[in-house]
Amino acid sequence: GLVAVMYGPSELTATVNGSSVKILQQTNYPLAEDINFNITLEHPSKFTLSFRKPQWSSKLLLEVNNATIEEDGNYYHVTKNWETNDQLTVTFVYEIEQLEASNGEFYFQRGPLVYAYSIPAKEKVIKTYPDTKFKDYYCFPEEKRYKDLFLTNASNFQFVSENENSASWYDHKTYLLGTMENENKQQPIKLVPMGETVLRKITFPKR
């Protein structure tokens, strides 16, 4: 059989039981929780597709017709008589986790993504390159609020997803909304995936 260990938009071609097999992963992962697998075969064949359950997913939800599904530790095994154009959907189960960092502060993770406070920044260009769009620049924070953000028992963050049916990562937005203490007041805070930020604060002290 075949094993899905790494997830993301991709295409695999292999030979199983003497039959050519192509598996297409369609997904906005890691922003999305679900992955659609489209299977194309040279001729029908019975074999097992196995799926790794990552540490940050409490379980996998598998949607497939006429299959036997077995859970074995961190893997789910799906056995069936596969035919061309069969489809299978894997859905991860994410939870917002507040984890302690090595510096004693705390950060937020949901599934494979770590979320951060994006610090508003301004650019200072120090060098340009003729006939290109490339440039060298410094980034400077436009505010100092990030230096005085504290988590409290009232810091309850909720997950928000926008445009999740979009085919583009750039349109599919995810973020966490909650509050943190700043200047002795609870203030609304938005955390975004770390990879979307330029200047950022990831860990926060707790009061």
C-alpha atoms as a PDB file:
ATOM      1  CA  GLY A   1       0.000   0.000   0.000  1.00  0.00           C
ATOM      2  CA  LEU A   2       0.850   3.690   0.222  1.00  0.00           C
ATOM      3  CA  VAL A   3       1.327   5.967   3.233  1.00  0.00           C
ATOM      4  CA  ALA A   4       0.489   9.686   3.447  1.00  0.00           C
ATOM      5  CA  VAL A   5       3.091  11.104   5.824  1.00  0.00           C
ATOM      6  CA  MET A   6       3.435  14.703   4.601  1.00  0.00           C
ATOM      7  CA  TYR A   7       0.310  16.703   3.788  1.00  0.00           C
ATOM      8  CA  GLY A   8      -0.227  19.518   1.296  1.00  0.00           C
ATOM      9  CA  PRO A   9      -1.233  20.194  -2.324  1.00  0.00           C
ATOM     10  CA  SER A  10       0.625  17.562  -4.337  1.00  0.00           C
ATOM     11  CA  GLU A  11       0.413  14.707  -6.810  1.00  0.00           C
ATOM     12  CA  LEU A  12       1.823  11.192  -6.438  1.00  0.00           C
ATOM     13  CA  THR A  13       2.264   8.551  -9.132  1.00  0.00           C
ATOM     14  CA  ALA A  14       3.149   5.006  -8.101  1.00  0.00           C
ATOM     15  CA  THR A  15       2.628   1.360  -8.989  1.00  0.00           C
ATOM     16  CA  VAL A  16       0.620  -0.818  -6.603  1.00  0.00           C
ATOM     17  CA  ASN A  17      -0.212  -4.474  -7.324  1.00  0.00           C
ATOM     18  CA  GLY A  18       0.976  -3.946 -10.883  1.00  0.00           C
ATOM     19  CA  SER A  19      -1.451  -1.066 -11.452  1.00  0.00           C
ATOM     20  CA  SER A  20      -0.483   2.557 -12.066  1.00  0.00           C
ATOM     21  CA  VAL A  21      -1.961   4.770  -9.335  1.00  0.00           C
ATOM     22  CA  LYS A  22      -2.165   8.572  -9.244  1.00  0.00           C
ATOM     23  CA  ILE A  23      -3.248  10.355  -6.069  1.00  0.00           C
ATOM     24  CA  LEU A  24      -4.004  14.075  -6.095  1.00  0.00           C
ATOM     25  CA  GLN A  25      -4.138  16.040  -2.828  1.00  0.00           C
ATOM     26  CA  GLN A  26      -6.393  19.094  -3.070  1.00  0.00           C
ATOM     27  CA  THR A  27      -6.377  21.376  -0.038  1.00  0.00           C
ATOM     28  CA  ASN A  28      -5.643  24.762   1.505  1.00  0.00           C
ATOM     29  CA  TYR A  29      -3.743  22.998   4.290  1.00  0.00           C
ATOM     30  CA  PRO A  30      -2.237  24.145   6.623  1.00  0.00           C
ATOM     31  CA  LEU A  31      -4.895  26.882   6.707  1.00  0.00           C
ATOM     32  CA  ALA A  32      -7.673  24.338   6.133  1.00  0.00           C
ATOM     33  CA  GLU A  33      -8.502  21.292   8.233  1.00  0.00           C
ATOM     34  CA  ASP A  34      -9.524  19.013   5.381  1.00  0.00           C
ATOM     35  CA  ILE A  35      -7.704  17.366   2.471  1.00  0.00           C
ATOM     36  CA  ASN A  36      -9.402  15.759  -0.522  1.00  0.00           C
ATOM     37  CA  PHE A  37      -7.635  12.797  -2.109  1.00  0.00           C
ATOM     38  CA  ASN A  38      -8.622  11.954  -5.687  1.00  0.00           C
ATOM     39  CA  ILE A  39      -7.502   8.497  -6.841  1.00  0.00           C
ATOM     40  CA  THR A  40      -6.970   7.519 -10.476  1.00  0.00           C
ATOM     41  CA  LEU A  41      -6.088   3.902 -11.353  1.00  0.00           C
ATOM     42  CA  GLU A  42      -5.101   2.004 -14.454  1.00  0.00           C
ATOM     43  CA  HIS A  43      -7.522  -0.736 -13.358  1.00  0.00           C
ATOM     44  CA  PRO A  44      -9.419  -1.508 -10.113  1.00  0.00           C
ATOM     45  CA  SER A  45      -7.217  -2.808  -7.314  1.00  0.00           C
ATOM     46  CA  LYS A  46      -7.507  -3.678  -3.630  1.00  0.00           C
ATOM     47  CA  PHE A  47      -4.858  -2.125  -1.400  1.00  0.00           C
ATOM     48  CA  THR A  48      -4.394  -0.063   1.741  1.00  0.00           C
ATOM     49  CA  LEU A  49      -3.898   3.682   2.008  1.00  0.00           C
ATOM     50  CA  SER A  50      -2.481   4.751   5.363  1.00  0.00           C
ATOM     51  CA  PHE A  51      -2.634   8.233   6.864  1.00  0.00           C
ATOM     52  CA  ARG A  52      -0.407   9.638   9.601  1.00  0.00           C
ATOM     53  CA  LYS A  53      -2.122  11.408  12.487  1.00  0.00           C
ATOM     54  CA  PRO A  54       0.042  14.415  13.420  1.00  0.00           C
ATOM     55  CA  GLN A  55       0.665  15.128  17.092  1.00  0.00           C
ATOM     56  CA  TRP A  56      -1.387  18.333  16.978  1.00  0.00           C
ATOM     57  CA  SER A  57      -4.554  16.583  15.755  1.00  0.00           C
ATOM     58  CA  SER A  58      -6.503  14.698  18.421  1.00  0.00           C
ATOM     59  CA  LYS A  59      -7.854  12.324  15.758  1.00  0.00           C
ATOM     60  CA  LEU A  60      -8.505  11.981  12.034  1.00  0.00           C
ATOM     61  CA  LEU A  61     -11.959  11.964  10.478  1.00  0.00           C
ATOM     62  CA  LEU A  62     -12.046   9.901   7.286  1.00  0.00           C
ATOM     63  CA  GLU A  63     -14.845  10.042   4.739  1.00  0.00           C
ATOM     64  CA  VAL A  64     -14.752   7.273   2.124  1.00  0.00           C
ATOM     65  CA  ASN A  65     -17.236   4.784   0.693  1.00  0.00           C
ATOM     66  CA  ASN A  66     -17.140   1.001   1.081  1.00  0.00           C
ATOM     67  CA  ALA A  67     -13.861   0.805   2.973  1.00  0.00           C
ATOM     68  CA  THR A  68     -12.467  -0.836   6.083  1.00  0.00           C
ATOM     69  CA  ILE A  69     -10.770   1.649   8.425  1.00  0.00           C
ATOM     70  CA  GLU A  70      -8.392   0.585  11.186  1.00  0.00           C
ATOM     71  CA  GLU A  71      -6.626   2.828  13.706  1.00  0.00           C
ATOM     72  CA  ASP A  72      -3.132   1.777  14.743  1.00  0.00           C
ATOM     73  CA  GLY A  73      -1.374   4.246  17.013  1.00  0.00           C
ATOM     74  CA  ASN A  74      -0.712   7.384  14.991  1.00  0.00           C
ATOM     75  CA  TYR A  75      -1.837   5.845  11.695  1.00  0.00           C
ATOM     76  CA  TYR A  76      -5.211   5.157  10.119  1.00  0.00           C
ATOM     77  CA  HIS A  77      -5.347   2.365   7.531  1.00  0.00           C
ATOM     78  CA  VAL A  78      -8.010   2.448   4.801  1.00  0.00           C
ATOM     79  CA  THR A  79      -8.458  -0.750   2.798  1.00  0.00           C
ATOM     80  CA  LYS A  80     -10.875  -1.118  -0.105  1.00  0.00           C
ATOM     81  CA  ASN A  81     -11.286  -2.129  -3.721  1.00  0.00           C
ATOM     82  CA  TRP A  82     -10.220   1.153  -5.270  1.00  0.00           C
ATOM     83  CA  GLU A  83     -11.575   2.307  -8.604  1.00  0.00           C
ATOM     84  CA  THR A  84     -10.621   5.282 -10.703  1.00  0.00           C
ATOM     85  CA  ASN A  85     -12.133   8.604  -9.552  1.00  0.00           C
ATOM     86  CA  ASP A  86     -12.615   7.320  -6.005  1.00  0.00           C
ATOM     87  CA  GLN A  87     -12.348  10.097  -3.447  1.00  0.00           C
ATOM     88  CA  LEU A  88     -11.366  10.214   0.194  1.00  0.00           C
ATOM     89  CA  THR A  89     -11.457  13.169   2.582  1.00  0.00           C
ATOM     90  CA  VAL A  90      -9.238  13.495   5.639  1.00  0.00           C
ATOM     91  CA  THR A  91     -10.247  16.061   8.266  1.00  0.00           C
ATOM     92  CA  PHE A  92      -7.962  17.031  11.133  1.00  0.00           C
ATOM     93  CA  VAL A  93      -9.355  17.960  14.544  1.00  0.00           C
ATOM     94  CA  TYR A  94      -7.680  21.153  15.761  1.00  0.00           C
ATOM     95  CA  GLU A  95      -7.873  22.864  19.136  1.00  0.00           C
ATOM     96  CA  ILE A  96      -6.432  26.201  20.233  1.00  0.00           C
ATOM     97  CA  GLU A  97      -3.517  25.395  22.529  1.00  0.00           C
ATOM     98  CA  GLN A  98      -1.788  27.804  24.894  1.00  0.00           C
ATOM     99  CA  LEU A  99       1.713  26.406  25.313  1.00  0.00           C
ATOM    100  CA  GLU A 100       4.635  27.442  27.473  1.00  0.00           C
ATOM    101  CA  ALA A 101       7.824  28.527  25.714  1.00  0.00           C
ATOM    102  CA  SER A 102      11.382  28.086  26.994  1.00  0.00           C
ATOM    103  CA  ASN A 103      11.409  31.698  28.255  1.00  0.00           C
ATOM    104  CA  GLY A 104       8.482  31.031  30.599  1.00  0.00           C
ATOM    105  CA  GLU A 105       6.034  32.989  28.445  1.00  0.00           C
ATOM    106  CA  PHE A 106       3.143  31.493  26.478  1.00  0.00           C
ATOM    107  CA  TYR A 107       2.196  31.203  22.813  1.00  0.00           C
ATOM    108  CA  PHE A 108      -0.806  30.020  20.805  1.00  0.00           C
ATOM    109  CA  GLN A 109      -0.880  27.108  18.395  1.00  0.00           C
ATOM    110  CA  ARG A 110      -3.774  25.636  16.442  1.00  0.00           C
ATOM    111  CA  GLY A 111      -2.960  22.567  14.413  1.00  0.00           C
ATOM    112  CA  PRO A 112       0.377  23.046  12.629  1.00  0.00           C
ATOM    113  CA  LEU A 113       0.232  26.853  12.814  1.00  0.00           C
ATOM    114  CA  VAL A 114       1.699  29.109  15.491  1.00  0.00           C
ATOM    115  CA  TYR A 115      -0.116  32.442  15.815  1.00  0.00           C
ATOM    116  CA  ALA A 116       1.536  35.792  16.498  1.00  0.00           C
ATOM    117  CA  TYR A 117       0.724  39.434  17.119  1.00  0.00           C
ATOM    118  CA  SER A 118       1.613  41.325  13.939  1.00  0.00           C
ATOM    119  CA  ILE A 119       3.426  44.538  14.879  1.00  0.00           C
ATOM    120  CA  PRO A 120       2.535  47.410  12.521  1.00  0.00           C
ATOM    121  CA  ALA A 121       5.734  48.380  10.714  1.00  0.00           C
ATOM    122  CA  LYS A 122       7.141  50.972   8.362  1.00  0.00           C
ATOM    123  CA  GLU A 123       9.876  50.414   5.804  1.00  0.00           C
ATOM    124  CA  LYS A 124      13.054  52.390   5.305  1.00  0.00           C
ATOM    125  CA  VAL A 125      14.569  51.564   1.922  1.00  0.00           C
ATOM    126  CA  ILE A 126      18.357  51.524   2.016  1.00  0.00           C
ATOM    127  CA  LYS A 127      19.136  50.150  -1.441  1.00  0.00           C
ATOM    128  CA  THR A 128      17.364  49.587  -4.756  1.00  0.00           C
ATOM    129  CA  TYR A 129      18.383  47.487  -7.736  1.00  0.00           C
ATOM    130  CA  PRO A 130      18.042  49.026 -11.224  1.00  0.00           C
ATOM    131  CA  ASP A 131      15.525  47.473 -13.608  1.00  0.00           C
ATOM    132  CA  THR A 132      14.096  45.205 -10.886  1.00  0.00           C
ATOM    133  CA  LYS A 133      11.527  45.398  -8.114  1.00  0.00           C
ATOM    134  CA  PHE A 134      14.064  44.223  -5.553  1.00  0.00           C
ATOM    135  CA  LYS A 135      15.138  46.412  -2.677  1.00  0.00           C
ATOM    136  CA  ASP A 136      16.863  46.243   0.687  1.00  0.00           C
ATOM    137  CA  TYR A 137      15.063  47.824   3.593  1.00  0.00           C
ATOM    138  CA  TYR A 138      14.763  48.020   7.354  1.00  0.00           C
ATOM    139  CA  CYS A 139      11.483  47.500   9.197  1.00  0.00           C
ATOM    140  CA  PHE A 140      10.667  49.616  12.230  1.00  0.00           C
ATOM    141  CA  PRO A 141       7.712  49.140  14.602  1.00  0.00           C
ATOM    142  CA  GLU A 142       5.081  51.864  14.444  1.00  0.00           C
ATOM    143  CA  GLU A 143       3.739  51.170  17.918  1.00  0.00           C
ATOM    144  CA  LYS A 144       5.011  50.053  21.312  1.00  0.00           C
ATOM    145  CA  ARG A 145       1.890  48.316  22.572  1.00  0.00           C
ATOM    146  CA  TYR A 146       3.418  44.908  21.866  1.00  0.00           C
ATOM    147  CA  LYS A 147       5.910  45.485  24.705  1.00  0.00           C
ATOM    148  CA  ASP A 148       3.135  45.613  27.296  1.00  0.00           C
ATOM    149  CA  LEU A 149       0.760  42.781  26.419  1.00  0.00           C
ATOM    150  CA  PHE A 150      -0.120  40.247  29.115  1.00  0.00           C
ATOM    151  CA  LEU A 151      -2.264  37.127  29.151  1.00  0.00           C
ATOM    152  CA  THR A 152      -4.823  36.825  31.941  1.00  0.00           C
ATOM    153  CA  ASN A 153      -7.601  34.410  32.868  1.00  0.00           C
ATOM    154  CA  ALA A 154      -9.895  36.596  30.745  1.00  0.00           C
ATOM    155  CA  SER A 155      -7.797  36.075  27.595  1.00  0.00           C
ATOM    156  CA  ASN A 156     -10.255  33.795  25.806  1.00  0.00           C
ATOM    157  CA  PHE A 157      -9.284  33.405  22.138  1.00  0.00           C
ATOM    158  CA  GLN A 158     -11.624  32.158  19.411  1.00  0.00           C
ATOM    159  CA  PHE A 159     -10.737  30.871  15.953  1.00  0.00           C
ATOM    160  CA  VAL A 160     -12.019  32.700  12.851  1.00  0.00           C
ATOM    161  CA  SER A 161     -11.780  31.516   9.236  1.00  0.00           C
ATOM    162  CA  GLU A 162     -12.637  33.656   6.202  1.00  0.00           C
ATOM    163  CA  ASN A 163     -12.974  32.652   2.538  1.00  0.00           C
ATOM    164  CA  GLU A 164     -12.223  29.040   3.417  1.00  0.00           C
ATOM    165  CA  ASN A 165     -13.680  27.796   0.132  1.00  0.00           C
ATOM    166  CA  SER A 166     -11.243  29.871  -1.896  1.00  0.00           C
ATOM    167  CA  ALA A 167      -8.778  27.984  -4.073  1.00  0.00           C
ATOM    168  CA  SER A 168      -6.012  30.395  -3.052  1.00  0.00           C
ATOM    169  CA  TRP A 169      -4.023  30.495   0.156  1.00  0.00           C
ATOM    170  CA  TYR A 170      -3.855  34.268  -0.208  1.00  0.00           C
ATOM    171  CA  ASP A 171      -7.643  34.652   0.043  1.00  0.00           C
ATOM    172  CA  HIS A 172      -8.179  32.086   2.804  1.00  0.00           C
ATOM    173  CA  LYS A 173      -7.555  33.937   6.075  1.00  0.00           C
ATOM    174  CA  THR A 174      -7.423  32.447   9.554  1.00  0.00           C
ATOM    175  CA  TYR A 175      -6.824  34.245  12.832  1.00  0.00           C
ATOM    176  CA  LEU A 176      -7.479  34.177  16.570  1.00  0.00           C
ATOM    177  CA  LEU A 177      -9.530  36.875  18.287  1.00  0.00           C
ATOM    178  CA  GLY A 178      -9.354  37.501  22.013  1.00  0.00           C
ATOM    179  CA  THR A 179      -8.174  39.964  24.617  1.00  0.00           C
ATOM    180  CA  MET A 180      -4.964  40.745  26.480  1.00  0.00           C
ATOM    181  CA  GLU A 181      -4.157  43.158  29.248  1.00  0.00           C
ATOM    182  CA  ASN A 182      -2.511  46.387  28.125  1.00  0.00           C
ATOM    183  CA  GLU A 183      -2.084  49.431  30.360  1.00  0.00           C
ATOM    184  CA  ASN A 184      -4.138  47.606  33.023  1.00  0.00           C
ATOM    185  CA  LYS A 185      -7.121  47.196  30.671  1.00  0.00           C
ATOM    186  CA  GLN A 186      -8.420  44.249  28.671  1.00  0.00           C
ATOM    187  CA  GLN A 187      -8.034  45.146  25.009  1.00  0.00           C
ATOM    188  CA  PRO A 188      -9.023  43.244  21.847  1.00  0.00           C
ATOM    189  CA  ILE A 189      -6.139  41.426  20.173  1.00  0.00           C
ATOM    190  CA  LYS A 190      -5.905  39.683  16.810  1.00  0.00           C
ATOM    191  CA  LEU A 191      -3.312  36.948  16.271  1.00  0.00           C
ATOM    192  CA  VAL A 192      -2.440  35.743  12.762  1.00  0.00           C
ATOM    193  CA  PRO A 193      -0.328  32.838  11.458  1.00  0.00           C
ATOM    194  CA  MET A 194       3.333  33.587  12.123  1.00  0.00           C
ATOM    195  CA  GLY A 195       4.215  33.233   8.435  1.00  0.00           C
ATOM    196  CA  GLU A 196       1.971  36.179   7.534  1.00  0.00           C
ATOM    197  CA  THR A 197       3.907  38.640   9.690  1.00  0.00           C
ATOM    198  CA  VAL A 198       6.988  40.807   9.162  1.00  0.00           C
ATOM    199  CA  LEU A 199       7.533  42.086  12.689  1.00  0.00           C
ATOM    200  CA  ARG A 200       5.821  39.980  15.325  1.00  0.00           C
ATOM    201  CA  LYS A 201       5.518  39.026  18.965  1.00  0.00           C
ATOM    202  CA  ILE A 202       4.874  35.345  19.559  1.00  0.00           C
ATOM    203  CA  THR A 203       5.204  34.749  23.301  1.00  0.00           C
ATOM    204  CA  PHE A 204       3.419  36.657  26.041  1.00  0.00           C
ATOM    205  CA  PRO A 205       3.838  36.797  29.835  1.00  0.00           C
ATOM    206  CA  LYS A 206       0.903  35.765  31.985  1.00  0.00           C
ATOM    207  CA  ARG A 207      -0.571  37.581  34.972  1.00  0.00           C
END
